[in-house]
Coordinates of C-alpha atoms in Angstrom, one line a residue:
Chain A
X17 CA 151.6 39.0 96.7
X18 CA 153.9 37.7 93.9
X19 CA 152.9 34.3 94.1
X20 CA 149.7 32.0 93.7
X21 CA 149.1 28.4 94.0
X22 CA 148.2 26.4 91.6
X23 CA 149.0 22.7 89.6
X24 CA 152.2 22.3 87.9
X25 CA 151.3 20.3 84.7
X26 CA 154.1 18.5 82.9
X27 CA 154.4 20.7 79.8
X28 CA 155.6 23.1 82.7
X29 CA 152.5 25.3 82.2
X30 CA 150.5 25.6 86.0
X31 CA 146.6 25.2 86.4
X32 CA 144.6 27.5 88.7
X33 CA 142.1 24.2 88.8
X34 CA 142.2 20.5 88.5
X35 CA 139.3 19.7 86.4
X36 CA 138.1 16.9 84.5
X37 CA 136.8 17.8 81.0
X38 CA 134.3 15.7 79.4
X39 CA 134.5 16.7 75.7
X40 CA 131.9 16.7 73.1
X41 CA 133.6 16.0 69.7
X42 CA 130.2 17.0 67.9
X43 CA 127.0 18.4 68.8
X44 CA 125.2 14.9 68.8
X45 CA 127.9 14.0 71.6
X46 CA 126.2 16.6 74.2
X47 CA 123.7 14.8 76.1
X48 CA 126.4 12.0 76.6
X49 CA 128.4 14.3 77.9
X50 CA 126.1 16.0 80.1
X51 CA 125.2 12.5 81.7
X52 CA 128.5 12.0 82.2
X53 CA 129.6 14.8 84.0
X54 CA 126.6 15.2 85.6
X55 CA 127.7 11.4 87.3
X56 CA 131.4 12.5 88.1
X57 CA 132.7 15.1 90.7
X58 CA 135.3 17.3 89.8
X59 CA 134.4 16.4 85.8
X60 CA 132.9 20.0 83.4
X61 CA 131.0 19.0 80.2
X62 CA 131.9 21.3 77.3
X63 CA 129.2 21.2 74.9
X64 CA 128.4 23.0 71.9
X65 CA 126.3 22.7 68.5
X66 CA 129.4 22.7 65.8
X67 CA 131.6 20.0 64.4
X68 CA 129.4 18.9 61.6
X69 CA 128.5 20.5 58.3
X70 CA 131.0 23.7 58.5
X71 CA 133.3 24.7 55.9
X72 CA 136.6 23.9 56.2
X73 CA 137.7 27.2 57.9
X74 CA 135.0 26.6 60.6
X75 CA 135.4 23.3 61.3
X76 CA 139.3 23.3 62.5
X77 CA 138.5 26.7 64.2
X78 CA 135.9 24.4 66.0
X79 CA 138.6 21.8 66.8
X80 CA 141.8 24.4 67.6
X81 CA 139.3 25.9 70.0
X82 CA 138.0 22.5 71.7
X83 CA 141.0 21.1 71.6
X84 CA 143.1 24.1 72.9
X85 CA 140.2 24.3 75.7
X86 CA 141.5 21.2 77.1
X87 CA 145.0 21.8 76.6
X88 CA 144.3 25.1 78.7
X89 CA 146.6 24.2 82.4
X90 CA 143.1 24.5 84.1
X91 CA 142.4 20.8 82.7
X92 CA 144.2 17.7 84.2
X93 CA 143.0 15.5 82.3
X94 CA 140.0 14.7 79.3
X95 CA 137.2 12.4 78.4
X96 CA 136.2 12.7 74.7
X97 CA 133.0 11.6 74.0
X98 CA 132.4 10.9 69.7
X99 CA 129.4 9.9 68.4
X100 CA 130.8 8.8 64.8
X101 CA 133.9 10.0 62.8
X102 CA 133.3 13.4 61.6
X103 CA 136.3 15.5 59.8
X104 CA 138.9 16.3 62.4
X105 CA 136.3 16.9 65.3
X106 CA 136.9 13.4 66.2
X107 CA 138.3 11.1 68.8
X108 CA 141.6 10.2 67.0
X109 CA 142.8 13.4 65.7
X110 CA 141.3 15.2 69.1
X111 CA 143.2 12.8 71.1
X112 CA 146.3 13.3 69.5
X113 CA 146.2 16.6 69.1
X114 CA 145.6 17.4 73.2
X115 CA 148.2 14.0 74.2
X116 CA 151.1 16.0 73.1
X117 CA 150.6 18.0 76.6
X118 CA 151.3 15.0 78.2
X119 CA 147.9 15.1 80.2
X120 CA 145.9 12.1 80.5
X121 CA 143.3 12.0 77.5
X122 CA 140.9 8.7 77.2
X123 CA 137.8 8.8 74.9
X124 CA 134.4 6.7 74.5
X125 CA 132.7 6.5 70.4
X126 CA 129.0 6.3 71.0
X127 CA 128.4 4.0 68.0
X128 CA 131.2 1.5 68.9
X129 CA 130.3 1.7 72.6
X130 CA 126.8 -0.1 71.6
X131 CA 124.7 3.2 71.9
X132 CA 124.3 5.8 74.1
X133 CA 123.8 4.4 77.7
X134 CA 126.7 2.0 76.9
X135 CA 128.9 5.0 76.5
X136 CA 127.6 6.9 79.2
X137 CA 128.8 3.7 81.8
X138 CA 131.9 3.0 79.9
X139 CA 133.1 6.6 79.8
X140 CA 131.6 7.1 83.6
X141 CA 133.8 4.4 84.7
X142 CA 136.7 6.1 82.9
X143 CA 136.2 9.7 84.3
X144 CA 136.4 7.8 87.7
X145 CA 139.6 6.4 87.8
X146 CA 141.1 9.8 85.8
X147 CA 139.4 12.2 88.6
X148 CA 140.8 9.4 91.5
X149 CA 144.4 10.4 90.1
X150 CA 143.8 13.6 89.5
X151 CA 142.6 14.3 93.0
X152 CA 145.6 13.0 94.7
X153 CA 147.8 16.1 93.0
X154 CA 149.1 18.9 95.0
X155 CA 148.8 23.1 94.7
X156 CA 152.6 23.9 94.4
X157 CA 153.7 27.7 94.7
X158 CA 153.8 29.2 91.5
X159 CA 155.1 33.2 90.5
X160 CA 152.7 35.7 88.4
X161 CA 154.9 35.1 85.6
X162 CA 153.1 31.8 85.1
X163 CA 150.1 33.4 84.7
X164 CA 148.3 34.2 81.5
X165 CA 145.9 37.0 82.3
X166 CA 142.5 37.3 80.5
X167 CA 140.8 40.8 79.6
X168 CA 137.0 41.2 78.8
X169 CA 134.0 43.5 79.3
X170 CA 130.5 43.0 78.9
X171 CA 127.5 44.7 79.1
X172 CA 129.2 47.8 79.3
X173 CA 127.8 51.1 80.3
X174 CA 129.6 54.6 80.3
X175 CA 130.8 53.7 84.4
X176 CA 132.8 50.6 82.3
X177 CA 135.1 52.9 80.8
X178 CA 135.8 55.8 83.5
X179 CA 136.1 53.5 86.3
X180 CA 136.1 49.8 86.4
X181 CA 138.3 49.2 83.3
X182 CA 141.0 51.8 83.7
X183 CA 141.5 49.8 87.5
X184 CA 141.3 46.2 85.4
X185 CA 144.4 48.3 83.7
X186 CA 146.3 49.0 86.4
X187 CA 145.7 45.4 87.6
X188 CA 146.8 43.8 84.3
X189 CA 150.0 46.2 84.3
X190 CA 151.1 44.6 87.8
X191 CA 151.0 41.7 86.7
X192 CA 153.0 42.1 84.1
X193 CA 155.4 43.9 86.1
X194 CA 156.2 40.8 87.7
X195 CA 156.5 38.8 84.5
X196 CA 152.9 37.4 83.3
X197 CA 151.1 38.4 80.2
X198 CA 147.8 39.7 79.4
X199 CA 145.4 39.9 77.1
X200 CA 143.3 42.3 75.5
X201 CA 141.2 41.3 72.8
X202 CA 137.6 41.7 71.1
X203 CA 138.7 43.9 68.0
X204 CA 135.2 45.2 66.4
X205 CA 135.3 46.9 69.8
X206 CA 138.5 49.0 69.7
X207 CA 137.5 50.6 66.5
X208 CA 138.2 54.1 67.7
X209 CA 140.9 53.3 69.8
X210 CA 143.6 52.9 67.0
X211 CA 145.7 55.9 68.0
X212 CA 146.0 55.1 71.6
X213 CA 146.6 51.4 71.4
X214 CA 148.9 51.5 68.8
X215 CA 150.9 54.9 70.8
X216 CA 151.3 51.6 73.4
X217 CA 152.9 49.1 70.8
X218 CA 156.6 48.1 70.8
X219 CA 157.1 49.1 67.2
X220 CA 156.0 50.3 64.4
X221 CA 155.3 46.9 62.8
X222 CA 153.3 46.1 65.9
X223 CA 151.3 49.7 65.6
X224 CA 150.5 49.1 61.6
X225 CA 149.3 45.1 62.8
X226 CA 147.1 47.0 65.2
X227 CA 145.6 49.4 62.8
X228 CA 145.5 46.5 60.1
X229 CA 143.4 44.2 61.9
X230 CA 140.9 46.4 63.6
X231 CA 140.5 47.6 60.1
X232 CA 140.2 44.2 59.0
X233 CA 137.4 43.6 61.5
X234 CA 135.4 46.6 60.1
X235 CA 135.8 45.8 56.6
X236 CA 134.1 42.1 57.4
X237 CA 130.9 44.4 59.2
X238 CA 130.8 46.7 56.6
X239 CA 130.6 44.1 54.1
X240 CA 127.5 43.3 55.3
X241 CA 126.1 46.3 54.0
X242 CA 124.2 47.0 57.1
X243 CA 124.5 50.3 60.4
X244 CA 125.8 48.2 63.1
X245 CA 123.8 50.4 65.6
X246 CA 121.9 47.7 68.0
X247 CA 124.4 45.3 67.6
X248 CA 127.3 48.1 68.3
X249 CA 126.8 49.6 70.6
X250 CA 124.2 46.7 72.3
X251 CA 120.9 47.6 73.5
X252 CA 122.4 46.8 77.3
X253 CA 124.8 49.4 76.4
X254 CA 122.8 52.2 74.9
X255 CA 120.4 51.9 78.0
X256 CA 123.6 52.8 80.2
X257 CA 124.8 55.9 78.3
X258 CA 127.0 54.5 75.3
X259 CA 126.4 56.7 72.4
X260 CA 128.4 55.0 69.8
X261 CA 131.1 52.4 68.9
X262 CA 134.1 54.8 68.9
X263 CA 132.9 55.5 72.8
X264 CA 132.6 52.4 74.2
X265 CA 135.6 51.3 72.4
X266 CA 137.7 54.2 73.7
X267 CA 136.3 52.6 77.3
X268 CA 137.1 49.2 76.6
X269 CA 140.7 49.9 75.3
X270 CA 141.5 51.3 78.8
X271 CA 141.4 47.5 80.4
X272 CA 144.5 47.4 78.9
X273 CA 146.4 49.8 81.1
X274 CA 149.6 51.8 80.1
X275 CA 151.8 48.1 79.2
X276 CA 153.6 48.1 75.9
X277 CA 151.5 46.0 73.5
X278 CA 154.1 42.9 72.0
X279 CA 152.3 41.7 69.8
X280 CA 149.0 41.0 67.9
X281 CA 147.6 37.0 67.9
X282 CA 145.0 35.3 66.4
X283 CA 142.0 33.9 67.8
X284 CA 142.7 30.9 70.3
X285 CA 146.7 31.3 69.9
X286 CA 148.5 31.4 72.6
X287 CA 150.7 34.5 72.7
X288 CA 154.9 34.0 73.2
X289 CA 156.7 33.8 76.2
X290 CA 157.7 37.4 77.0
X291 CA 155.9 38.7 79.2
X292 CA 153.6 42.0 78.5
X293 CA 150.3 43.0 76.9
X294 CA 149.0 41.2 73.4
X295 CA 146.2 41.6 71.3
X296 CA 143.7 38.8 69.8
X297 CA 141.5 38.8 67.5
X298 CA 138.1 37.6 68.7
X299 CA 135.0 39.3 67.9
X300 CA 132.9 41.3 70.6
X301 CA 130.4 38.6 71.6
X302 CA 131.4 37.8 75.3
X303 CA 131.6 34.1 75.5
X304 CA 133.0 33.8 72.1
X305 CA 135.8 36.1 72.6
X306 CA 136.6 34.7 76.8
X307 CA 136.5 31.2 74.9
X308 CA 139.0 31.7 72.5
X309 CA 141.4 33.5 75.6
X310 CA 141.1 30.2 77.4
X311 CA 141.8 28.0 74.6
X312 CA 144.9 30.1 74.6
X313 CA 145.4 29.1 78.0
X314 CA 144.9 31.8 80.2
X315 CA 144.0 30.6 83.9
X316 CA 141.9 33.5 84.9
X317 CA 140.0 36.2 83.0
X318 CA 138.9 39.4 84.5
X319 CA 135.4 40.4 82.8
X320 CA 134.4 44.3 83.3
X321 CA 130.7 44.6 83.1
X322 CA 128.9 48.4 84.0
X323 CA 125.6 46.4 83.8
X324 CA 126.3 43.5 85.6
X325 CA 126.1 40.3 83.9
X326 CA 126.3 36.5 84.6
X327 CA 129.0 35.4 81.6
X328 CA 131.4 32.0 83.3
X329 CA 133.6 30.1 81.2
X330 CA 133.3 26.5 82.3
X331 CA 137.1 26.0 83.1
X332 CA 138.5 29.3 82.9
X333 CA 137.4 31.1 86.4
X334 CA 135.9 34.6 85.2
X335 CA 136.1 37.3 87.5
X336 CA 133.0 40.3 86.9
X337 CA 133.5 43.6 88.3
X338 CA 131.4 46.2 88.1
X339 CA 131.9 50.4 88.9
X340 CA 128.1 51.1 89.1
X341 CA 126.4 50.1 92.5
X342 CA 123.0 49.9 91.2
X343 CA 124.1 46.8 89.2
X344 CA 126.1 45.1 91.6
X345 CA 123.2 45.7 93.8
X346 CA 121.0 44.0 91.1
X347 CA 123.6 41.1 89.8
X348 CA 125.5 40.6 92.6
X349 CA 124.6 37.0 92.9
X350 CA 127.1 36.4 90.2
X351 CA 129.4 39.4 90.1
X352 CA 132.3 39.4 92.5
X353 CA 133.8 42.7 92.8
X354 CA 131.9 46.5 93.8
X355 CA 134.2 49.3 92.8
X356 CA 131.5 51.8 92.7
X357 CA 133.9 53.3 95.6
X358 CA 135.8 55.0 92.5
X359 CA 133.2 57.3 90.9
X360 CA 131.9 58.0 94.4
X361 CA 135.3 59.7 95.6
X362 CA 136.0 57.1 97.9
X363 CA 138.9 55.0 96.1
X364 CA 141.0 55.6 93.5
X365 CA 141.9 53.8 90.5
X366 CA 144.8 52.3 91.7
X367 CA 143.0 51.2 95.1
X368 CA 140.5 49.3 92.7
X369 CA 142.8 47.6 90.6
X370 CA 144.9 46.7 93.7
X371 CA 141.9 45.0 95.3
X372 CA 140.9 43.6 91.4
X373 CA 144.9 41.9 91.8
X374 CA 144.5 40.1 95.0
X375 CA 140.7 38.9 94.3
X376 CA 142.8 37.2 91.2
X377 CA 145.7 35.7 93.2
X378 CA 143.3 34.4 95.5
X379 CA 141.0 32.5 92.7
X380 CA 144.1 31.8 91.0
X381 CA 144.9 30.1 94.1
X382 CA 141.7 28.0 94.6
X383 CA 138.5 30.5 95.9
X384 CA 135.7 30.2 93.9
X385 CA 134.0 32.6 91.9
X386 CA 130.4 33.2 92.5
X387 CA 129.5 31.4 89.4
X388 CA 131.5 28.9 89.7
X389 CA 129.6 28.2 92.8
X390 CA 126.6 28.4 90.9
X391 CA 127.9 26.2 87.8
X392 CA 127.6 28.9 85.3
X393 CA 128.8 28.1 82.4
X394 CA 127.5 30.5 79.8
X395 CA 130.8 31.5 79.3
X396 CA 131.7 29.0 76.2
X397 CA 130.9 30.1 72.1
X398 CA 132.8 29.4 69.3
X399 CA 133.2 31.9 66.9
X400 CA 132.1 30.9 63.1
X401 CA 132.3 32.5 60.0
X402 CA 130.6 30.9 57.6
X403 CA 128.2 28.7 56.8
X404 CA 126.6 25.5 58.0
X405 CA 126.8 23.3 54.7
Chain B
X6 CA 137.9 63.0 96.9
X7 CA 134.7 63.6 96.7
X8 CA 131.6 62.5 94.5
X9 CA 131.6 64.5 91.6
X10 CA 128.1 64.3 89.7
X11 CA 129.7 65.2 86.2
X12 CA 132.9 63.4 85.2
X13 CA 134.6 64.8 82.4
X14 CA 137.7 62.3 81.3
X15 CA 139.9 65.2 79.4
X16 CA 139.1 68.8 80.7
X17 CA 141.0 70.5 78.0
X18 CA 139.3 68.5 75.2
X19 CA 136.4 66.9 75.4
X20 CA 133.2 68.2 74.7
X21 CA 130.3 66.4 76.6
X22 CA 130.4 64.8 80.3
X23 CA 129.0 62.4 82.1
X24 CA 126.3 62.5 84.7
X25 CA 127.3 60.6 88.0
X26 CA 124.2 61.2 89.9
X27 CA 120.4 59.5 89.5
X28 CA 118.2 63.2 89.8
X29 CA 119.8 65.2 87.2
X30 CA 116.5 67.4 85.6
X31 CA 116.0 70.1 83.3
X32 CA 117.1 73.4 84.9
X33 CA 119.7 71.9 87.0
X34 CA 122.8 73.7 87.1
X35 CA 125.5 71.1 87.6
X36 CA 129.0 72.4 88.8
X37 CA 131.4 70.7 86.2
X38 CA 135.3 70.2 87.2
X39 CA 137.4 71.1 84.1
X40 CA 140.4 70.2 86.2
X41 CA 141.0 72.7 88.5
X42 CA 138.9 75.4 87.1
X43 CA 135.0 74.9 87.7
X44 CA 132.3 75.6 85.1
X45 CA 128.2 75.9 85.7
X46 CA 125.9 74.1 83.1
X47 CA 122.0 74.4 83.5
X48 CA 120.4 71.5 82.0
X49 CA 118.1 71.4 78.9
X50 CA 116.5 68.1 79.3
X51 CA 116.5 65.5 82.1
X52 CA 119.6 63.4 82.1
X53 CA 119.8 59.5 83.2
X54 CA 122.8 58.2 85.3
X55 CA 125.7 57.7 83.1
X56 CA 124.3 59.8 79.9
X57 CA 126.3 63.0 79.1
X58 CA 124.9 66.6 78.4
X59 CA 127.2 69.3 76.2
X60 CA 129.4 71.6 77.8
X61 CA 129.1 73.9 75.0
X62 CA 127.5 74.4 71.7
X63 CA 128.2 71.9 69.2
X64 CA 127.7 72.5 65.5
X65 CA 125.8 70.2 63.2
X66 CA 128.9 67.6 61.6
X67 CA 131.2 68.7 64.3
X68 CA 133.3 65.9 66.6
X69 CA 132.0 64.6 69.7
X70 CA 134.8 64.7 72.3
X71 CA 135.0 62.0 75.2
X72 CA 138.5 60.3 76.4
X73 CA 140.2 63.2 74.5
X74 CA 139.0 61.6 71.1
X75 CA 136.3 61.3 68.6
X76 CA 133.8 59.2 69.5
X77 CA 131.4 60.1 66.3
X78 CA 129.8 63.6 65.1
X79 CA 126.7 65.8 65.6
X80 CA 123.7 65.1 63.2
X81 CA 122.0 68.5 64.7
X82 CA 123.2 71.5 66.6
X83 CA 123.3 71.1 70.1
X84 CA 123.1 73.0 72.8
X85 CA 125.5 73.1 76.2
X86 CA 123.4 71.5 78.9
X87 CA 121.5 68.9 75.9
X88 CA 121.0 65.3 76.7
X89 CA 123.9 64.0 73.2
X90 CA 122.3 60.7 72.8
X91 CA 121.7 58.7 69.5
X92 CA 118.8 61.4 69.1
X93 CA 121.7 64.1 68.0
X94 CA 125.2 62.0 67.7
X95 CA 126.3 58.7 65.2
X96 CA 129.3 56.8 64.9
X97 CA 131.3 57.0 62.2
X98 CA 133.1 53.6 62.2
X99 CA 131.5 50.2 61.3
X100 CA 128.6 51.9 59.2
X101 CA 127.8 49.1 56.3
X102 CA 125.0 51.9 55.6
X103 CA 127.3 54.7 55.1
X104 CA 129.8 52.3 52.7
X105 CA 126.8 51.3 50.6
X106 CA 126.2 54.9 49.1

């Protein structure tokens, strides 16, 4: 399979889904949304509690990552929901900001709409006649190279790293063979992992940038003066074997597979055309890292979890695979993939990450995840750094 | 193939393996595939699915070996067969504690 299909969007960019996306500008904008989408088929609120009293840093992180969430190709179009005019998280500067895609974008202000039930029928009535159009559009045949392939794990244990994210590796380095791009990212977790990541970059710049910003990461943690034990490694993880950082870092690095690393981003950018394996620089919480790797508009993320776990990015479909049976046994309501064959002698790596390759083609292609099914959508944080002001 | 009930990533390396099997229990002897050539351990303590034990005697301050690499130090001597937990290893990166002193 070299091919999935998926909706061609006009920026030339294709879409593994066709969603609506109901937008909160601010927190006070959520239960607006909620009502909204809640009326509309096909429409996925993205809520959150930022855009309001954030330095300036936070606040346009908050608005590259919402906005870039709806310029991801999974979205057809977006409903903005505003509740009053904050700095930049806004309907204006939103909307113009996500129209340069050339995807439909309407929005409904709470305050000018007469309240809140006002703007709940008046941006109702809107979603309609977007999702009517948006219904009527075709999947198209599209090649790998189109894709942009996410890379997570979660709740990790020691099966993570000797099993189901080496086979996530050999996944990700087929499809970049054919042209697509990955990403690994999650950087307080790859402290350890210097040597061998950066013995996979394409130059020595790229191998310094790698060392400089995992360094970076672990100069903001030790700043805080504090043993990162019990956050790093996680209690989840410490129950299933994980000693320290360095170890499960040394596992997670290995979702990366043997690809040459191009290049290091930042979070929520999306990385350049050429296709390979590049680095961003999220943090290790789950659903703030898988956000900011959809806001750079990757279609479909593969998330590695020993534990099991339920993590879904609203409009990014997330993939879980797990190499330890007792927890796909236990989770496997919401995770897709048992490769527990590997550490029991009964497929190897390569088997895995061939069967990991054509779960993704097909989900690229329109099957649904389990929690999708299910509407889970604890898959969307924003990362912060400061303080609310 | 076959299920092998301690995984060890790099046989000329590393220093610990992983157990791959739910009843692993003091006095155990566990057959251990250093790739190719095959070593007995006896366990000291009971070991839970996906733990390691020591396949030999590690100093107090010396490197814990997993993947080929580092993945922190000993903070007592430990003996091949010993559960290496956080009871006997730490990690040496992202330690604000350590950087305060």
């Amino acid at each position: 399979m070299s091919s999935f299909l998926g909706y061609y969007r006009s920026d030339g960019t294709v879409g593994a889904r066709n969603y609506l996306l109901v937008l909160s500008a601010t927190i006070y904008a959520n239960s607006v949304v909620e009502r909204v989408a809640n009326s509309l088929y096909g429409a996925i609120p993205l809520t959150h509690h930022l855009g309001r009293t954030q330095t300036k840093s936070d606040i346009k992180m908050t608005f590259d990552i919402l906005t870039r969430t709806a310029l991801n190709p999974n979205v057809g179009a977006v409903l903005i929901i505003d509740h009053f005019k904050e700095d930049l998280c806004n309907l204006e500067d939103m909307t113009e900001a996500i129209s340069v895609s050339g995807k439909p974008v309407e929005g409904v202000n709470i305050r000018e709409a007469g309240g809140a039930t006002s703007a709940v029928a008046e941006a109702t009535r809107k979603g309609l006649y977007l999702i009517r159009k948006l219904s009527n559009q075709q999947r198209e045949e599209a090649p790998v190279s189109s894709f942009l392939f996410g890379l997570n794990c979660g709740t990790s244990d020691t099966t993570s790293g000797l099993s189901s994210n080496p086979a996530l590796g050999h996944c990700s380095d087929k499809v970049i063979a054919q042209g697509g791009r990955s990403i690994l990212a999650e950087f307080p977790e790859l402290m350890g992992a210097e040597d061998w990541l950066a013995s996979k970059a394409k130059n020595n710049e790229v191998a310094n940038k790698i060392y400089k910003r995992i360094k970076d990461f672990e100069k903001r943690i030790l700043a805080t003066g504090e043993d990162i034990r019990g956050s790093q490694p996680t209690g989840d993880n410490i129950a299933g074997g994980l000693s320290t950082i360095e170890e499960k870092s040394l596992g997670g690095a290995k979702k990366s597979g043997f690809s040459t690393i191009m290049d290091v981003v930042d979070l929520g950018e999306t990385p350049p055309g050429e296709p390979g394996l590049y680095m961003m620089y999220t943090p290790g919480h789950g659903s703030e890292s898988i956000s900011a790797i959809a806001a750079a508009g990757a279609q479909a993320l593969v998330f590695s979890t020993g534990g099991g776990h339920v993590i879904s990015h609203p409009t990014m479909p997330t993939i879980k695979i797990t190499g330890n049976s007792k927890s796909y046994e236990a989770m496997k309501d919401t995770v897709d993939l048992d490769l527990s064959g590997i550490l029991a002698g009964e497929m190897t790596l390569e088997q895995a990450g061939d069967m990991i390759y054509r779960e993704v083609l097909e989900v690229l292609s329109g099957k649904l995840t389990k929690s999708e099914i299910l509407l889970e959508s604890t898959g969307f944080a924003i990362h912060r750094v400061g303080l609310s002001v | 193939m076959e299920k092998k009930l301690a995984w060890v990533v790099d046989p000329q390396n590393d220093n610990v393996a992983t157990v791959l099997a739910d009843e692993v229990k003091e006095d155990n002897v566990l057959s251990v595939d250093l790739g190719g050539k095959t070593v007995e351990v006896k366990m000291i303590n009971d070991i839970p699915y996906g733990h390691k034990f020591a396949l030999k005697p590690i100093q107090k301050g010396e490197q814990i070996i997993k993947y080929g690499t580092s993945i922190g130090r000993s903070i007592k001597e430990i003996q091949p067969g010993e559960h290496v937990h956080l009871h006997n290893i730490e990690p040496l990166r992202g330690r604000g504690d350590l950087a305060q002193k």
